[in-house]
Coordinates of C-alpha atoms in Angstrom, one line a residue:
X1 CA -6.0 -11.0 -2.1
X2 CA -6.7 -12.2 -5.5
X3 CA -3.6 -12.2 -8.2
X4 CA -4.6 -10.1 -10.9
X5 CA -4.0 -10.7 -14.7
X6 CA -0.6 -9.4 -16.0
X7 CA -0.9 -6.5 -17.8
X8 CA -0.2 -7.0 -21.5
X9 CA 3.0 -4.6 -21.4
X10 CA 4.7 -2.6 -18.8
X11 CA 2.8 0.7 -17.5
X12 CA 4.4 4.2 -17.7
X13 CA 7.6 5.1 -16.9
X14 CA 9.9 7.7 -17.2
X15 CA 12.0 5.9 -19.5
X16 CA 9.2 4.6 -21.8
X17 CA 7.8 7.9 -22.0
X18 CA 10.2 9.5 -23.6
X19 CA 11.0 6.7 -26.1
X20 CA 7.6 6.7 -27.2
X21 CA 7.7 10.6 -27.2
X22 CA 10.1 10.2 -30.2
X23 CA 7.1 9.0 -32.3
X24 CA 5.1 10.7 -30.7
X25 CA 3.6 14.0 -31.6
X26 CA 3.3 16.5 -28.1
X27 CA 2.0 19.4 -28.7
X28 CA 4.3 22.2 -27.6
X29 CA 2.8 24.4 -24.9
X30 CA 0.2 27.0 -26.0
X31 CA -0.3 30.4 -24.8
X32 CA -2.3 30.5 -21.4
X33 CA -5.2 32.0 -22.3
X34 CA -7.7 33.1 -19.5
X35 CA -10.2 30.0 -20.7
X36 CA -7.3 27.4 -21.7
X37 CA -5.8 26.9 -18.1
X38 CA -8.6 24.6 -17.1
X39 CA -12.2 24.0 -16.6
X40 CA -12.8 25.3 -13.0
X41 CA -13.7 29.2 -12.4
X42 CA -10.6 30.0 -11.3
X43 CA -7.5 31.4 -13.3
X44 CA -3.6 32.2 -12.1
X45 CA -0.9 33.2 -13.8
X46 CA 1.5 30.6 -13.0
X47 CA 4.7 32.8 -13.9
X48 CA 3.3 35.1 -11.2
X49 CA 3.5 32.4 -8.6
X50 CA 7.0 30.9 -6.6
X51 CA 7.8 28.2 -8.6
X52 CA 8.0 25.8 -5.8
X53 CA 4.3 26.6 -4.8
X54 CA 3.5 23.3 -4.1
X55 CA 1.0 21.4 -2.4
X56 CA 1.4 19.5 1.2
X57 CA 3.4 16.7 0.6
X58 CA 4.7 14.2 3.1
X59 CA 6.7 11.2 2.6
X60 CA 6.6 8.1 5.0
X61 CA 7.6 4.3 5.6
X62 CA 3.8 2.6 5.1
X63 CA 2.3 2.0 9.0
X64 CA 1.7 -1.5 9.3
X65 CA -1.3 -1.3 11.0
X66 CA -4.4 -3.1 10.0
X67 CA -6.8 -0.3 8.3
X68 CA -4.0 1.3 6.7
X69 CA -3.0 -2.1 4.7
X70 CA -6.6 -3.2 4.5
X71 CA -7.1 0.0 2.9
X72 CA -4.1 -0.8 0.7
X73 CA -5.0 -4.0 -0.2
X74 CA -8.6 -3.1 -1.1
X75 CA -8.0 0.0 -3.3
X76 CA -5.1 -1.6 -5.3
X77 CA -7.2 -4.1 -6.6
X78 CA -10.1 -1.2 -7.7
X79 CA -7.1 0.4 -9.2
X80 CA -5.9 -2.2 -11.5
X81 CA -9.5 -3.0 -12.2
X82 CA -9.5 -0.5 -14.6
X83 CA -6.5 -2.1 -16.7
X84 CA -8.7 -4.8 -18.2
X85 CA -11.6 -5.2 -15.8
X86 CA -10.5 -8.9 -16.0
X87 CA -9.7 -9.3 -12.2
X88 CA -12.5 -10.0 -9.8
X89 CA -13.4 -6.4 -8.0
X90 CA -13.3 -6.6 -3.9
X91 CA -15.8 -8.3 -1.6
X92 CA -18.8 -6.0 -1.8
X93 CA -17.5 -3.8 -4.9
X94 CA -19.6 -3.7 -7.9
X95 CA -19.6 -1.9 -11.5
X96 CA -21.9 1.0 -11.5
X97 CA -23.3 0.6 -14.9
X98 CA -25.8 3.0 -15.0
X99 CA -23.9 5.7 -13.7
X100 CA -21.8 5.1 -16.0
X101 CA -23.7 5.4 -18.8
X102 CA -25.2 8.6 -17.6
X103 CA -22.0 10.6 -17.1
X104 CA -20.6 9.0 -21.0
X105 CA -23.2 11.3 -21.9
X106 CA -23.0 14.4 -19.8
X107 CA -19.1 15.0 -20.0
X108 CA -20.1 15.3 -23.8
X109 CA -22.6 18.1 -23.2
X110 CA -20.7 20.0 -20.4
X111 CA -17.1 19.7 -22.3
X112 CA -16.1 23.9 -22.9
X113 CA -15.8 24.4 -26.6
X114 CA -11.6 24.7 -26.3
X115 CA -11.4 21.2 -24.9
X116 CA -12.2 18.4 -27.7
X117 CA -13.2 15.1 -25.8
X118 CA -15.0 11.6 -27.6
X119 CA -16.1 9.9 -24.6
X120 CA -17.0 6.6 -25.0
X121 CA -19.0 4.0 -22.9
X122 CA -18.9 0.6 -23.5
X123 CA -20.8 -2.2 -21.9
X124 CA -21.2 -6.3 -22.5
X125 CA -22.3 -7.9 -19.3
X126 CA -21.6 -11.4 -21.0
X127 CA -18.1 -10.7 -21.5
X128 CA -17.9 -8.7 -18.0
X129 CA -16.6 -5.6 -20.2
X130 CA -17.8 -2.2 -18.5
X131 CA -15.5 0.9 -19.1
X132 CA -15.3 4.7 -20.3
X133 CA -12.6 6.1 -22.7
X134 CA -11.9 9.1 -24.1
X135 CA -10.3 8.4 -28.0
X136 CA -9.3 12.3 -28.0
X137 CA -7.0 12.4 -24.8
X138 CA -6.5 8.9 -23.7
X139 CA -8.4 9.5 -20.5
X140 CA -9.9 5.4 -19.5
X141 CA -12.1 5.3 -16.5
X142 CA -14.5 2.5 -14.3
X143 CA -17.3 3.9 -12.4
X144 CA -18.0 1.5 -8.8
X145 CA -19.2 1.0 -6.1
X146 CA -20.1 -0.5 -2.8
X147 CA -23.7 -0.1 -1.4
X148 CA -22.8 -1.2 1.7
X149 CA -20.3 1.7 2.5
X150 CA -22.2 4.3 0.7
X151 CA -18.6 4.5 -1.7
X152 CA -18.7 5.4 -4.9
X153 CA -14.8 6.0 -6.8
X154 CA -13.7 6.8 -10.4
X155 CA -11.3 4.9 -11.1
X156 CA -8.4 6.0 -13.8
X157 CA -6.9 3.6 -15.8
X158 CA -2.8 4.1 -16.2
X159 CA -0.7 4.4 -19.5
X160 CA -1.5 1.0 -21.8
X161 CA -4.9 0.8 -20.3
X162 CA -8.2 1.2 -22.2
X163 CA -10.7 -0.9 -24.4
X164 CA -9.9 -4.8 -24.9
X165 CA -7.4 -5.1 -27.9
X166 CA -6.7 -9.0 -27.2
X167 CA -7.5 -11.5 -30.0
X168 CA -11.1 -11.4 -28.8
X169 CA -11.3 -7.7 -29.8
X170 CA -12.4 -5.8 -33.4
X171 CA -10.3 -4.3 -35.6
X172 CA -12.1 -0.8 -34.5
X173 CA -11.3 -1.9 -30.7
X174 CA -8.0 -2.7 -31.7
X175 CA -7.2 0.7 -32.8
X176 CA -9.1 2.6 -30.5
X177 CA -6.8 1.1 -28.2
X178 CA -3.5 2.0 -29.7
X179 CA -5.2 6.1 -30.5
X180 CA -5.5 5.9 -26.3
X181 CA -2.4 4.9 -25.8
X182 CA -0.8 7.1 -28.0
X183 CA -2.5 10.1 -25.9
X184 CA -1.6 8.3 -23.0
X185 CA 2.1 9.0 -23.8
X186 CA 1.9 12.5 -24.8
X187 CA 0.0 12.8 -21.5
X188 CA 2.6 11.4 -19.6
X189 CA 5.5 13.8 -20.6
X190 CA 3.6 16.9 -20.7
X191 CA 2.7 16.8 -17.2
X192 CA 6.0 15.7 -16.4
X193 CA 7.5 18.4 -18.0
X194 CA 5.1 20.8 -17.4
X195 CA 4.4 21.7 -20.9
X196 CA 1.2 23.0 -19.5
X197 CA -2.1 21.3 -19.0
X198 CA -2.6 18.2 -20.8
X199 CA -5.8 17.8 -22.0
X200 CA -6.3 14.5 -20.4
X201 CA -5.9 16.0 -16.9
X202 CA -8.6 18.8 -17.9
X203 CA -11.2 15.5 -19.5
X204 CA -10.5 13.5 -15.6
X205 CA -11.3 16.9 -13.9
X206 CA -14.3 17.1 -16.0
X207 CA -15.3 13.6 -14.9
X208 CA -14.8 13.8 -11.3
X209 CA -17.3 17.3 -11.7
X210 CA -19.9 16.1 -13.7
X211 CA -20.1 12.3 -12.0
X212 CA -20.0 14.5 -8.9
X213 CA -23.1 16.9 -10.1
X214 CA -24.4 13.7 -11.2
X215 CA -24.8 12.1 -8.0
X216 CA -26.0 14.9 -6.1
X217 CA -28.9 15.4 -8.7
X218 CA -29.8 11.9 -8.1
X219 CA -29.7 12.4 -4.1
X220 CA -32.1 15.4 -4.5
X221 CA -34.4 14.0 -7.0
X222 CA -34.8 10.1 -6.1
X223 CA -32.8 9.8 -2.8
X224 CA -30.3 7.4 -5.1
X225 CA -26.9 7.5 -3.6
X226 CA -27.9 10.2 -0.8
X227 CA -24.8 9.9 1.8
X228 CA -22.4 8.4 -0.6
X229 CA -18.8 9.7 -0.7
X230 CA -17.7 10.5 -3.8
X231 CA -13.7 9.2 -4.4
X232 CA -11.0 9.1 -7.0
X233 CA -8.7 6.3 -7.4
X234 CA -5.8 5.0 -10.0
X235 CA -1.9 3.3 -10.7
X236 CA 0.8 5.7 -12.5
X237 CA -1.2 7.7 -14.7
X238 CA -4.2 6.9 -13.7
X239 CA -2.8 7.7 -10.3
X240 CA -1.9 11.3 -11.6
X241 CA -5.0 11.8 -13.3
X242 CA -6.7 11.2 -10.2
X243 CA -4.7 13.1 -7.9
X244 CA -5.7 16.4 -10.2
X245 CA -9.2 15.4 -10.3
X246 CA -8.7 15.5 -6.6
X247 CA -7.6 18.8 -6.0
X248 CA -9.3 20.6 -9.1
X249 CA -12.4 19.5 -7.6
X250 CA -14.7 22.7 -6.5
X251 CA -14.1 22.6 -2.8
X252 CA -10.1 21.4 -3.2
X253 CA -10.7 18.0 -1.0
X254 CA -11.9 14.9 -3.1
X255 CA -10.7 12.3 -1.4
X256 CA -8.1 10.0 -4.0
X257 CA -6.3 6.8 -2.8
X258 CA -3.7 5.9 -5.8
X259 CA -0.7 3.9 -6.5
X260 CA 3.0 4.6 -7.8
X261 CA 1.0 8.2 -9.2
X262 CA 2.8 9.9 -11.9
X263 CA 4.3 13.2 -10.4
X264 CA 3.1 16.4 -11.5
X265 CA 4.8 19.2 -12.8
X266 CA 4.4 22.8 -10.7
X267 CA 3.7 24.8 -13.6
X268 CA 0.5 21.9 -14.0
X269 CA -0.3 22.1 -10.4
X270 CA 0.0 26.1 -10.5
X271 CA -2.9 26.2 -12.3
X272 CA -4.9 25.4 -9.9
X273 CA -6.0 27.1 -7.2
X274 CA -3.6 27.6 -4.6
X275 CA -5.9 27.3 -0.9
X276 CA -6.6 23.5 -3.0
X277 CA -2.5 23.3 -3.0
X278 CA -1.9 24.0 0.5
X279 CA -3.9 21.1 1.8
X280 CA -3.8 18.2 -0.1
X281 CA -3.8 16.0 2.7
X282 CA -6.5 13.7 1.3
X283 CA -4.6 12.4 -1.1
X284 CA -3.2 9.4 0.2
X285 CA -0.3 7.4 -2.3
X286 CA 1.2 3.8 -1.4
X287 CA 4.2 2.8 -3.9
X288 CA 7.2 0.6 -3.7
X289 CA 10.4 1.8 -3.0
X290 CA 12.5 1.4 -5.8
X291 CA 10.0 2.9 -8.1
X292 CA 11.0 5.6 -10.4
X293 CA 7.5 7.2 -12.0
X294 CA 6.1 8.4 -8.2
X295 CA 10.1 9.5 -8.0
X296 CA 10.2 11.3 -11.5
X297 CA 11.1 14.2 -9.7
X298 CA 14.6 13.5 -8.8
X299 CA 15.1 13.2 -12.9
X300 CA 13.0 15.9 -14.0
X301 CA 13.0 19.5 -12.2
X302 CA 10.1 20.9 -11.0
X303 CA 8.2 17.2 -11.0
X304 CA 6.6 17.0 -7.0
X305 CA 4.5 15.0 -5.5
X306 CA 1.4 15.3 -3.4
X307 CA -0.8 14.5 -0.5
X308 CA 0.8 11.6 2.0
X309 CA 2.9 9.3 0.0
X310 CA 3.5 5.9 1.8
X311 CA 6.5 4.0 0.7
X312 CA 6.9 -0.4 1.1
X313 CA 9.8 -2.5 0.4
X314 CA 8.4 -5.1 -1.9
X315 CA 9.3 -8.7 -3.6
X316 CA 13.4 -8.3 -3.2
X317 CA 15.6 -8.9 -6.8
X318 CA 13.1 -7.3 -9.0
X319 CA 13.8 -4.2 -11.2
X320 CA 12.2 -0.8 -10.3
X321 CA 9.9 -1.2 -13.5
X322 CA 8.7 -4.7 -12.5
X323 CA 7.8 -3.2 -8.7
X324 CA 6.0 -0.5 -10.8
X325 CA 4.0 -2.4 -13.4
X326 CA 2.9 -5.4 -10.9
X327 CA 2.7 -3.1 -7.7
X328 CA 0.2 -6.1 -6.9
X329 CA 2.4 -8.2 -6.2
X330 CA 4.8 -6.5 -4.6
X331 CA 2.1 -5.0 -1.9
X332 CA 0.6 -8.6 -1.5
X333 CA 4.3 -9.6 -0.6
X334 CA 4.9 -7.0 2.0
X335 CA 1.5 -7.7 3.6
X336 CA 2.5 -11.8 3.7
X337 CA 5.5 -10.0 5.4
X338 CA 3.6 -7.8 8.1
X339 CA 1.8 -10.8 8.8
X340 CA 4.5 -13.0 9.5
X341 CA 6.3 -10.2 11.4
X342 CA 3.0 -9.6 13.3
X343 CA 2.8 -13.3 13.9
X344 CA 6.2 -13.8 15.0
X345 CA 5.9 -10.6 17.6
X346 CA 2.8 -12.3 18.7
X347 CA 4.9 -15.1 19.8
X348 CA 7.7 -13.6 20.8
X349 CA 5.9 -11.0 23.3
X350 CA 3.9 -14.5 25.0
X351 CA 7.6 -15.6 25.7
X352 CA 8.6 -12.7 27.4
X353 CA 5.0 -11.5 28.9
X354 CA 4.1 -15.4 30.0
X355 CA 6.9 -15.0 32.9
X356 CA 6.0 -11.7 33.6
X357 CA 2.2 -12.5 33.7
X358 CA 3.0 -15.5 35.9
X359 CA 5.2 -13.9 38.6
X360 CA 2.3 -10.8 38.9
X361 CA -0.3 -13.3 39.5
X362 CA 1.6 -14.9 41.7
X363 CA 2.4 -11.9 44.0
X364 CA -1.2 -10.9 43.2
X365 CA -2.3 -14.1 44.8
X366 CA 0.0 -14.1 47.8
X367 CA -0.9 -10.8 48.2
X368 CA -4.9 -11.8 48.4
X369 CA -4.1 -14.9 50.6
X370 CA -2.2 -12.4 53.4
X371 CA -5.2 -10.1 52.9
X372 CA -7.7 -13.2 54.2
X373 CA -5.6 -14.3 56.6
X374 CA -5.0 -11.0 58.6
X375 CA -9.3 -11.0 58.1
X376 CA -8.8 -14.0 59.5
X377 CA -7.0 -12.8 62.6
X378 CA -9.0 -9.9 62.9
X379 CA -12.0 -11.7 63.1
X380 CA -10.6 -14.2 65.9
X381 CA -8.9 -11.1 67.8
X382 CA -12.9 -9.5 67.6
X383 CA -14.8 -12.7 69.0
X384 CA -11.8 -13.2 71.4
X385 CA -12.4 -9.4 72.8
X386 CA -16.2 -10.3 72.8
X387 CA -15.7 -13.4 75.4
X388 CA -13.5 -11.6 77.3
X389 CA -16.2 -8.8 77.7
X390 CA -18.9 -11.1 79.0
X391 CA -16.6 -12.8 81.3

């Protein structure tokens, strides 16, 4: 598993949130208007639903078998991917430039007139730069894929990501990158609180819709991409994001694979339909144990999370923010782990088996050597019985 660049400041986190919140300025919830509670067909009144309506959620210790932490391993590095696009992607994983390019300009067209959105795509193969931003709601994104398994996932970037702001970057880089990240913040505290449906969540449903139109389009006209899956993917926000993407989808079941996701608020999830709530079993989560963000709900009432969360013990003496911004490393820690443990019960069951083995084979054997001799004796006994006949 490749190491991946550290990330030039810690993701989200409850704590950060709210500092930043103080300069900050989050819209306080408007009115729900019929048209304002998101993009999809459907509309609820959340104060007429339980408060608790929630979606499936089930919380385990991560199985350590081998396609659940291949899995793991392989969608955590797609997820920080969209960071800085820095790290190497997978074996088999590639950019999907055009696509890409093609949704940049249809989330613009199909964006309703009560959402404002500036997506943004921008591309430099010589510098290996390939991403989609949203300047209005802090919404980052990488479209990829992998030919081979007919996958295609948007990929959300988390709090702090977005266009390169390093010394390489332009002055009008540079501050597209801190308007992101101040949207990114506001984001992150209004669907904690529930101070209704932050507009980034309603730009990454839009995105999931359209690149998902998109692709079926292209299967009808040209056969491009028929029999891909369609996937969402992310870390903290970008885990959130993707979550909701997931079950604002038309049919309710996108499947998302994210990382230390950003809870979500019930009065944000109640806007949604609730047959999508009710199985959200597709949404599969793996996080550290000490981490607070996919825990946010023990701090903030009425925070939840959803889908099959999968918890890991990871690098032991680091803070709760250090297993959350370099999840990375943590995961590639408890896999070096497994292995080890895997190796070690390899061993140990070949010293208690081996004598076990040996003795059955060697009552298997006796066994076979009394079974040819009493052949044996039968077959003397029958030529025996045949002299005595003739005599």
């Amino acid at each position: 598993m490749p190491i991946f660049p550290a990330p030039a400041s810690a993701h989200f986190s409850p704590y950060t949130a709210f500092a930043a919140a103080s300069s900050v300025d989050v819209p306080a919830p408007a009115p729900a208007a019929p048209d304002d509670v998101g993009i999809y067909e459907h509309t609820y009144d959340a104060d007429a639903l339980p408060l608790r309506t929630a979606p499936t959620f089930a919380k385990r210790e991560m199985p350590r078998d081998r396609e659940n932490c291949a899995k793991a391993e392989e969608y955590i590095e797609l997820a920080f991917y969209a960071y800085g696009r820095k790290s190497p992607l997978p074996k088999g994983w590639q950019p999907a430039l055009e696509i890409m390019g093609a949704l940049s300009t249809r989330v613009v067209k199909a964006a309703p007139e009560n959402l404002r959105t500036d997506c943004k795509y921008v591309v430099d193969k010589a510098a290996g730069e390939n991403v989609l931003y949203d300047q209005a709601t802090g919404v980052v994104a990488v479209v990829v894929e992998h030919p081979e398994k007919k996958k295609i996932v948007l990929v959300f970037g988390g709090t702090h990501s977005g266009p390169r702001h390093g010394a390489e970057a332009s002055p009008e880089d540079k501050a597209a990158y801190q308007a992101v990240c101040h949207h990114q913040y506001a984001a992150d505290v209004q669907a904690a609180l529930g101070l209704g449906t932050p507009a980034a969540y309603r730009v990454a449903h839009l995105w999931a819709q359209q690149l998902d139109q998109l692709l079926a389009e292209d299967a009808r006209q040209s056969g491009a991409h028929l029999g891909y899956v369609l996937e969402t993917s992310g870390h903290s926000l970008g885990g959130g994001l993707a979550q909701y993407a997931a079950m604002a989808d038309k049919e309710g079941d996108l499947p998302a694979t994210v990382f230390a996701p950003a809870q979500l608020n019930n009065r944000l999830l109640q806007g949604l339909p609730p047959d999508h709530l009710s199985r959200s079993a597709h949404i599969v989560s793996f996080s550290e144990g000490r981490d607070l963000v996919p825990e946010v709900g023990r701090l903030i009432p009425g925070a939840d999370g959803v889908g099959i969360a999968n918890t890991f013990d990871g690098i032991e003496g680091k803070s709760w923010m250090h297993a959350h911004s370099f999840e990375y490393e943590h995961l590639a820690d408890f896999m070096k782990r497994t292995q080890r443990m895997s190796a070690a019960m390899t061993v140990v069951r070949n010293l208690v088996m081996a004598p076990v083995i040996d003795t059955a084979a060697r009552v298997l054997l006796a066994e076979q050597q009394q079974m040819e001799q009493m052949e044996q004796i039968d077959e003397q006994a029958g030529k025996l019985a045949l002299l005595t006949m003739r005599a």
